[in-house]
Tab-separated table of C-alpha atoms (C1' of nucleotides) in Angstrom:
chain	number	residue	atom	x	y	z
A	1	UNK	CA	7.407	-2.290	1.406
A	2	UNK	CA	6.035	-5.669	0.589
A	3	UNK	CA	3.950	-6.076	3.709
A	4	UNK	CA	1.666	-3.388	5.016
A	5	UNK	CA	2.982	-1.640	8.087
A	6	UNK	CA	0.316	-3.408	10.124
A	7	UNK	CA	1.283	-6.804	8.726
A	8	UNK	CA	4.892	-6.159	9.555
A	9	UNK	CA	4.002	-5.228	13.130
A	10	UNK	CA	1.941	-8.404	13.431
A	11	UNK	CA	4.758	-10.583	12.215
A	12	UNK	CA	7.322	-9.010	14.468
A	13	UNK	CA	5.056	-9.176	17.477
A	14	UNK	CA	4.360	-12.850	16.955
A	15	UNK	CA	8.073	-13.552	16.597
A	16	UNK	CA	8.684	-11.646	19.805
A	17	UNK	CA	6.054	-13.684	21.597
A	18	UNK	CA	7.529	-16.890	20.236
A	19	UNK	CA	10.955	-15.896	21.474
A	20	UNK	CA	9.604	-14.998	24.904
A	21	UNK	CA	7.195	-17.877	25.243
A	22	UNK	CA	6.696	-18.777	28.870
A	23	UNK	CA	3.966	-19.612	31.283
A	24	UNK	CA	2.945	-16.038	31.679
A	25	UNK	CA	1.422	-13.742	29.050
A	26	UNK	CA	3.386	-10.772	27.741
A	27	UNK	CA	1.845	-7.302	27.907
A	28	UNK	CA	1.340	-4.999	24.972
A	29	UNK	CA	3.414	-2.329	26.648
A	30	UNK	CA	6.438	-4.585	26.774
A	31	UNK	CA	6.072	-5.690	23.161
A	32	UNK	CA	5.519	-2.164	21.919
A	33	UNK	CA	8.595	-1.002	23.760
A	34	UNK	CA	10.704	-3.865	22.464
A	35	UNK	CA	9.633	-3.397	18.847
A	36	UNK	CA	9.467	0.404	19.030
A	37	UNK	CA	5.943	0.455	17.704
A	38	UNK	CA	2.947	2.597	18.778
A	39	UNK	CA	1.340	0.846	21.704
A	40	UNK	CA	-2.319	1.567	21.075
A	41	UNK	CA	-2.035	0.619	17.471
A	42	UNK	CA	-0.250	-2.588	18.322
A	43	UNK	CA	-2.906	-3.321	20.890
A	44	UNK	CA	-5.537	-3.262	18.196
A	45	UNK	CA	-3.406	-5.383	15.898
A	46	UNK	CA	-2.802	-8.007	18.580
A	47	UNK	CA	-6.495	-8.064	19.306
A	48	UNK	CA	-7.129	-8.872	15.644
A	49	UNK	CA	-4.645	-11.725	15.905
A	50	UNK	CA	-6.443	-12.977	18.995
A	51	UNK	CA	-9.766	-12.958	17.180
A	52	UNK	CA	-8.095	-14.871	14.359
A	53	UNK	CA	-6.999	-17.551	16.834
A	54	UNK	CA	-3.313	-16.851	16.436
A	55	UNK	CA	-2.924	-15.361	19.899
A	56	UNK	CA	-4.662	-15.855	23.215
A	57	UNK	CA	-5.359	-12.775	25.311
A	58	UNK	CA	-6.065	-12.482	29.007
A	59	UNK	CA	-7.132	-9.281	30.704
A	60	UNK	CA	-6.447	-7.881	34.098
A	61	UNK	CA	-3.449	-8.115	36.297
A	62	UNK	CA	-0.736	-10.352	34.893
A	63	UNK	CA	-2.705	-10.510	31.685
A	64	UNK	CA	-1.351	-10.073	28.188
A	65	UNK	CA	-0.861	-12.050	24.993
A	66	UNK	CA	0.468	-15.505	24.253
A	67	UNK	CA	0.751	-17.687	21.190
A	68	UNK	CA	-2.347	-19.814	20.750
A	69	UNK	CA	-0.698	-22.071	18.193
A	70	UNK	CA	2.535	-24.046	18.338
A	71	UNK	CA	5.289	-22.227	16.446
A	72	UNK	CA	5.873	-25.146	14.092
A	73	UNK	CA	2.208	-25.124	13.147
A	74	UNK	CA	1.940	-21.395	12.648
A	75	UNK	CA	2.516	-20.328	9.049
A	76	UNK	CA	3.308	-16.710	8.259
A	77	UNK	CA	0.303	-16.584	5.956
A	78	UNK	CA	-1.965	-17.218	8.911
A	79	UNK	CA	-0.448	-14.326	10.829
A	80	UNK	CA	-0.817	-11.965	7.906
A	81	UNK	CA	-4.213	-12.980	6.619
A	82	UNK	CA	-6.260	-10.769	9.000
A	83	UNK	CA	-4.531	-7.812	7.384
A	84	UNK	CA	-5.505	-8.691	3.851
A	85	UNK	CA	-2.126	-9.657	2.566
A	86	UNK	CA	-0.776	-12.574	0.605
A	87	UNK	CA	-3.686	-14.116	-1.222
A	88	UNK	CA	-4.373	-10.729	-2.765
A	89	UNK	CA	-0.793	-10.556	-3.864
A	90	UNK	CA	-0.884	-13.749	-5.850
A	91	UNK	CA	-3.416	-12.125	-8.126
A	92	UNK	CA	-2.821	-10.979	-11.660
A	93	UNK	CA	0.062	-8.549	-11.989
A	94	UNK	CA	-1.976	-6.411	-14.369
A	95	UNK	CA	-5.056	-6.440	-12.181
A	96	UNK	CA	-7.326	-8.623	-14.235
A	97	UNK	CA	-10.201	-10.238	-12.370
A	98	UNK	CA	-9.503	-13.614	-13.937
A	99	UNK	CA	-6.011	-14.523	-15.013
A	100	UNK	CA	-5.122	-18.160	-15.410
A	101	UNK	CA	-3.343	-20.457	-17.830
A	102	UNK	CA	-6.526	-20.530	-19.880
A	103	UNK	CA	-7.223	-16.833	-19.834
A	104	UNK	CA	-3.855	-15.196	-19.381
A	105	UNK	CA	-2.782	-11.567	-19.255
A	106	UNK	CA	0.390	-10.531	-21.039
A	107	UNK	CA	2.473	-11.070	-17.922
A	108	UNK	CA	0.941	-14.321	-16.747
A	109	UNK	CA	3.379	-16.775	-18.295
A	110	UNK	CA	6.416	-15.183	-16.711
A	111	UNK	CA	4.809	-13.919	-13.548
A	112	UNK	CA	3.053	-17.010	-12.287
A	113	UNK	CA	6.219	-18.759	-11.240
A	114	UNK	CA	7.400	-15.829	-9.155
A	115	UNK	CA	3.950	-15.368	-7.674
A	116	UNK	CA	3.756	-19.011	-6.705
A	117	UNK	CA	7.140	-18.840	-4.979
A	118	UNK	CA	6.048	-15.784	-3.090
A	119	UNK	CA	2.807	-17.371	-2.060
A	120	UNK	CA	4.335	-20.636	-0.971
A	121	UNK	CA	6.939	-18.814	1.074
A	122	UNK	CA	4.214	-17.368	3.253
A	123	UNK	CA	2.121	-20.501	3.279
A	124	UNK	CA	4.941	-22.868	4.144
A	125	UNK	CA	7.298	-20.890	6.322
A	126	UNK	CA	6.421	-21.214	9.986
A	127	UNK	CA	7.327	-19.195	13.038
A	128	UNK	CA	9.491	-22.087	14.153
A	129	UNK	CA	11.442	-21.880	10.900
A	130	UNK	CA	12.277	-18.267	11.635
A	131	UNK	CA	13.183	-18.832	15.267
A	132	UNK	CA	16.136	-20.888	14.088
A	133	UNK	CA	17.782	-18.241	11.972
A	134	UNK	CA	17.089	-15.738	14.694
A	135	UNK	CA	20.050	-15.154	16.903
A	136	UNK	CA	19.602	-11.449	16.352
A	137	UNK	CA	16.900	-9.027	17.462
A	138	UNK	CA	13.662	-8.886	15.527
B	1	UNK	CA	-2.304	-6.141	-4.753
B	2	UNK	CA	1.393	-6.335	-5.278
B	3	UNK	CA	1.750	-3.161	-7.319
B	4	UNK	CA	0.192	0.112	-6.334
B	5	UNK	CA	-2.802	1.054	-8.409
B	6	UNK	CA	-0.713	3.732	-10.056
B	7	UNK	CA	2.057	1.291	-10.881
B	8	UNK	CA	-0.432	-1.080	-12.413
B	9	UNK	CA	-1.863	1.707	-14.564
B	10	UNK	CA	1.627	2.643	-15.693
B	11	UNK	CA	2.502	-0.889	-16.676
B	12	UNK	CA	-0.707	-1.437	-18.574
B	13	UNK	CA	-0.416	1.894	-20.366
B	14	UNK	CA	3.112	1.152	-21.493
B	15	UNK	CA	2.054	-2.260	-22.748
B	16	UNK	CA	-0.792	-0.630	-24.625
B	17	UNK	CA	1.586	1.859	-26.218
B	18	UNK	CA	3.963	-0.942	-27.137
B	19	UNK	CA	1.136	-2.849	-28.776
B	20	UNK	CA	-0.013	0.225	-30.682
B	21	UNK	CA	3.377	1.550	-31.564
B	22	UNK	CA	3.243	3.501	-34.787
B	23	UNK	CA	4.478	6.703	-36.275
B	24	UNK	CA	1.882	8.793	-34.530
B	25	UNK	CA	1.527	9.351	-30.784
B	26	UNK	CA	-1.450	7.931	-28.914
B	27	UNK	CA	-3.632	10.261	-26.866
B	28	UNK	CA	-4.401	9.860	-23.198
B	29	UNK	CA	-8.102	9.755	-23.946
B	30	UNK	CA	-7.710	6.706	-26.113
B	31	UNK	CA	-5.511	4.884	-23.623
B	32	UNK	CA	-7.793	5.722	-20.721
B	33	UNK	CA	-10.765	4.426	-22.653
B	34	UNK	CA	-8.982	1.253	-23.689
B	35	UNK	CA	-7.766	0.457	-20.179
B	36	UNK	CA	-10.888	1.739	-18.415
B	37	UNK	CA	-8.860	3.981	-16.162
B	38	UNK	CA	-9.574	7.564	-15.001
B	39	UNK	CA	-8.264	9.871	-17.705
B	40	UNK	CA	-6.980	12.771	-15.630
B	41	UNK	CA	-5.207	10.464	-13.278
B	42	UNK	CA	-3.648	8.515	-16.118
B	43	UNK	CA	-2.571	11.775	-17.675
B	44	UNK	CA	-0.548	12.584	-14.605
B	45	UNK	CA	0.902	9.102	-14.472
B	46	UNK	CA	1.976	9.211	-18.120
B	47	UNK	CA	3.547	12.585	-17.525
B	48	UNK	CA	5.631	11.056	-14.752
B	49	UNK	CA	6.734	8.352	-17.144
B	50	UNK	CA	7.675	11.001	-19.666
B	51	UNK	CA	9.771	12.823	-17.101
B	52	UNK	CA	11.428	9.500	-16.290
B	53	UNK	CA	12.372	9.095	-19.936
B	54	UNK	CA	10.187	6.063	-20.495
B	55	UNK	CA	7.709	7.890	-22.716
B	56	UNK	CA	7.932	10.838	-25.073
B	57	UNK	CA	5.076	13.318	-25.061
B	58	UNK	CA	4.054	15.824	-27.684
B	59	UNK	CA	1.407	18.459	-27.196
B	60	UNK	CA	-1.086	20.007	-29.501
B	61	UNK	CA	-2.994	18.587	-32.368
B	62	UNK	CA	-2.028	15.016	-33.189
B	63	UNK	CA	0.015	14.965	-30.011
B	64	UNK	CA	0.080	12.224	-27.404
B	65	UNK	CA	2.442	9.694	-25.926
B	66	UNK	CA	4.903	7.248	-27.430
B	67	UNK	CA	7.513	4.870	-26.092
B	68	UNK	CA	10.864	6.594	-25.757
B	69	UNK	CA	12.736	3.327	-25.320
B	70	UNK	CA	12.802	0.202	-27.452
B	71	UNK	CA	10.583	-2.512	-25.920
B	72	UNK	CA	13.435	-4.968	-25.616
B	73	UNK	CA	15.435	-2.434	-23.659
B	74	UNK	CA	12.642	-1.390	-21.360
B	75	UNK	CA	12.591	-3.360	-18.098
B	76	UNK	CA	9.464	-3.388	-15.964
B	77	UNK	CA	11.479	-2.020	-13.047
B	78	UNK	CA	12.154	1.128	-15.016
B	79	UNK	CA	8.461	1.645	-15.661
B	80	UNK	CA	7.569	1.147	-12.023
B	81	UNK	CA	10.394	3.021	-10.367
B	82	UNK	CA	8.804	6.502	-10.555
B	83	UNK	CA	6.030	5.144	-8.372
B	84	UNK	CA	8.267	3.916	-5.622
B	85	UNK	CA	7.837	0.253	-6.157
B	86	UNK	CA	10.246	-2.625	-6.486
B	87	UNK	CA	13.466	-1.558	-4.852
B	88	UNK	CA	11.504	-0.814	-1.712
B	89	UNK	CA	10.011	-4.245	-1.887
B	90	UNK	CA	13.288	-6.077	-1.825
B	91	UNK	CA	13.914	-4.633	1.604
B	92	UNK	CA	13.910	-6.588	4.824
B	93	UNK	CA	10.678	-8.457	5.399
B	94	UNK	CA	10.651	-7.327	9.005
B	95	UNK	CA	11.404	-3.717	8.155
B	96	UNK	CA	14.939	-3.445	9.430
B	97	UNK	CA	16.996	-0.629	7.983
B	98	UNK	CA	19.937	-2.914	7.390
B	99	UNK	CA	19.422	-6.580	6.771
B	100	UNK	CA	22.121	-8.556	5.044
B	101	UNK	CA	23.950	-11.839	5.335
B	102	UNK	CA	26.160	-10.234	7.944
B	103	UNK	CA	23.436	-8.558	9.947
B	104	UNK	CA	20.378	-10.676	9.338
B	105	UNK	CA	16.858	-10.483	10.685
B	106	UNK	CA	15.113	-13.675	11.670
B	107	UNK	CA	13.557	-14.046	8.227
B	108	UNK	CA	16.585	-13.129	6.149
B	109	UNK	CA	17.933	-16.609	5.446
B	110	UNK	CA	14.691	-17.901	4.014
B	111	UNK	CA	13.391	-14.666	2.564
B	112	UNK	CA	16.362	-13.474	0.548
B	113	UNK	CA	15.966	-16.060	-2.159
B	114	UNK	CA	12.330	-15.175	-2.755
B	115	UNK	CA	13.111	-11.470	-2.638
B	116	UNK	CA	15.865	-11.868	-5.167
B	117	UNK	CA	13.572	-13.731	-7.556
B	118	UNK	CA	10.990	-11.018	-7.198
B	119	UNK	CA	13.508	-8.297	-7.769
B	120	UNK	CA	15.106	-9.926	-10.765
B	121	UNK	CA	11.730	-10.531	-12.354
B	122	UNK	CA	11.152	-6.798	-12.510
B	123	UNK	CA	14.724	-5.939	-13.400
B	124	UNK	CA	15.080	-8.494	-16.167
B	125	UNK	CA	11.657	-8.793	-17.719
B	126	UNK	CA	11.193	-6.347	-20.563
B	127	UNK	CA	8.165	-5.008	-22.344
B	128	UNK	CA	9.186	-7.050	-25.366
B	129	UNK	CA	9.101	-10.202	-23.251
B	130	UNK	CA	5.494	-9.505	-22.342
B	131	UNK	CA	4.427	-8.614	-25.849
B	132	UNK	CA	5.103	-12.180	-26.841
B	133	UNK	CA	2.794	-13.852	-24.361
B	134	UNK	CA	0.207	-11.224	-25.140
B	135	UNK	CA	-2.340	-12.409	-27.613
B	136	UNK	CA	-5.028	-11.293	-25.197
B	137	UNK	CA	-6.101	-7.838	-24.049
B	138	UNK	CA	-4.102	-6.132	-21.356
C	1	DC	C1'	-15.361	-5.569	48.134
C	2	DA	C1'	-12.063	-2.180	46.437
C	3	DT	C1'	-8.291	-1.241	43.763
C	4	DA	C1'	-4.845	-1.621	40.406
C	5	DT	C1'	-3.683	-3.545	36.103
C	6	DT	C1'	-4.487	-4.830	31.649
C	7	DT	C1'	-7.070	-5.670	27.344
C	8	DA	C1'	-11.152	-3.865	24.505
C	9	DT	C1'	-13.224	-0.288	22.252
C	10	DC	C1'	-14.453	4.290	20.698
C	11	DA	C1'	-13.594	8.818	18.784
C	12	DT	C1'	-10.672	11.356	16.287
C	13	DA	C1'	-6.374	13.017	13.928
C	14	DT	C1'	-2.861	12.429	10.409
C	15	DT	C1'	-1.010	10.934	6.209
C	16	DA	C1'	-0.689	8.789	1.691
C	17	DT	C1'	-3.102	7.100	-2.228
C	18	DC	C1'	-6.407	7.546	-5.580
C	19	DA	C1'	-9.404	10.440	-8.118
C	20	DT	C1'	-11.985	14.578	-10.180
C	21	DG	C1'	-12.514	19.079	-12.270
C	22	DA	C1'	-10.776	23.292	-13.953
C	23	DT	C1'	-7.380	26.010	-16.079
C	24	DA	C1'	-2.849	27.050	-18.335
C	25	DA	C1'	0.427	26.272	-21.880
C	26	DA	C1'	2.011	24.414	-26.103
C	27	DA	C1'	1.512	23.264	-30.935
C	28	DG	C1'	-0.680	22.439	-35.324
C	29	DC	C1'	-3.427	24.500	-38.817
C	30	DA	C1'	-6.957	27.372	-41.362
D	1	DT	C1'	-3.522	35.701	-36.094
D	2	DG	C1'	-6.944	33.044	-33.967
D	3	DC	C1'	-9.034	28.549	-33.193
D	4	DT	C1'	-8.787	23.840	-31.869
D	5	DT	C1'	-6.570	19.990	-29.881
D	6	DT	C1'	-3.747	18.068	-26.654
D	7	DT	C1'	-0.555	17.727	-22.691
D	8	DA	C1'	0.814	20.147	-18.155
D	9	DT	C1'	-0.432	21.727	-13.889
D	10	DC	C1'	-3.136	23.264	-9.992
D	11	DA	C1'	-6.694	22.952	-6.498
D	12	DT	C1'	-9.487	20.111	-4.259
D	13	DG	C1'	-12.011	16.004	-2.633
D	14	DA	C1'	-12.632	10.993	-1.261
D	15	DT	C1'	-10.959	6.986	0.805
D	16	DA	C1'	-8.066	3.875	3.282
D	17	DA	C1'	-4.021	3.139	6.213
D	18	DT	C1'	-1.721	4.568	10.116
D	19	DA	C1'	-1.660	6.595	14.559
D	20	DT	C1'	-3.102	8.933	19.076
D	21	DG	C1'	-5.795	9.652	23.256
D	22	DA	C1'	-9.498	8.610	26.267
D	23	DT	C1'	-12.669	5.558	28.342
D	24	DA	C1'	-14.953	1.047	29.296
D	25	DA	C1'	-14.760	-3.663	30.739
D	26	DA	C1'	-12.614	-7.563	32.723
D	27	DT	C1'	-9.742	-9.830	36.159
D	28	DA	C1'	-6.323	-10.858	39.709
D	29	DT	C1'	-5.174	-9.756	44.220
D	30	DG	C1'	-5.005	-7.532	48.766
DNA sequence: CATATTTATCATATTATCATGATAAAAGCA
DNA sequence: TGCTTTTATCATGATAATATGATAAATATG
């Protein structure tokens, strides 16, 4: 798939948190159950998001995770970046270290437009954008 | 990166063969040297391409690999498909088994356009298309 | 303070991808 | 036929991604 499994979990978890945003944090167990995702693994993933400033975590009773950023200010790229996605993917299709208009691989001319669209999708789409189209379960 | 390492090797090897198309087959050793790629691994990858009908292989003295398809009829998707790329990647961004206009995930509305561009790039771009922009090494 | 709850972290297992090395099988050619 | 060259295949190892299970640390609350 396009995203790593971990990146996909991260995205879905954040969307779940956005949909269930309230005063109180949501626990990993609930999210894992809702998304049908391994709980311990998700726990580690959410912790990475917390360290990245995307989520806020609180421990102890009635603890859990919450969004730390307003949905309309939270781009998908920011959610995925701790898991090494996106910016890597804009790279040269043929794996060259440098590939630009000046020093182009065979694919560059045709690929760059697609790559830029892909990149800007993740940079510009926010969680709020997705909440709108989201009448259905994540 | 967007392609698997193996997929990238495959693409580069095919482009190399297209650029060095002649009467005589090209040996793995030469391709591996030119692309700076592990020879035994490339050998296996080229064999997969041969089984997929993309390349023709001949053994023995003055054997090697050749394109089995005319460059202008050889889409990138066909080169990559033995390595499980592309069609997987068009799938739902959030990993849903079914995700369509009728049953859409939260991302579907915004994602489908990008996904379609990505998919059609690989389906419609041919080796011949890339040979043109390719004055520089692969 | 004691306890229950929850995240944080560690140790380890599983799986897929990437890679290496060795050998078998085919094919040309002296 | 026998030798050399080359692909085909097998066995194995290395590494990273994914996942599981157990324990530690923090915190609210009685």
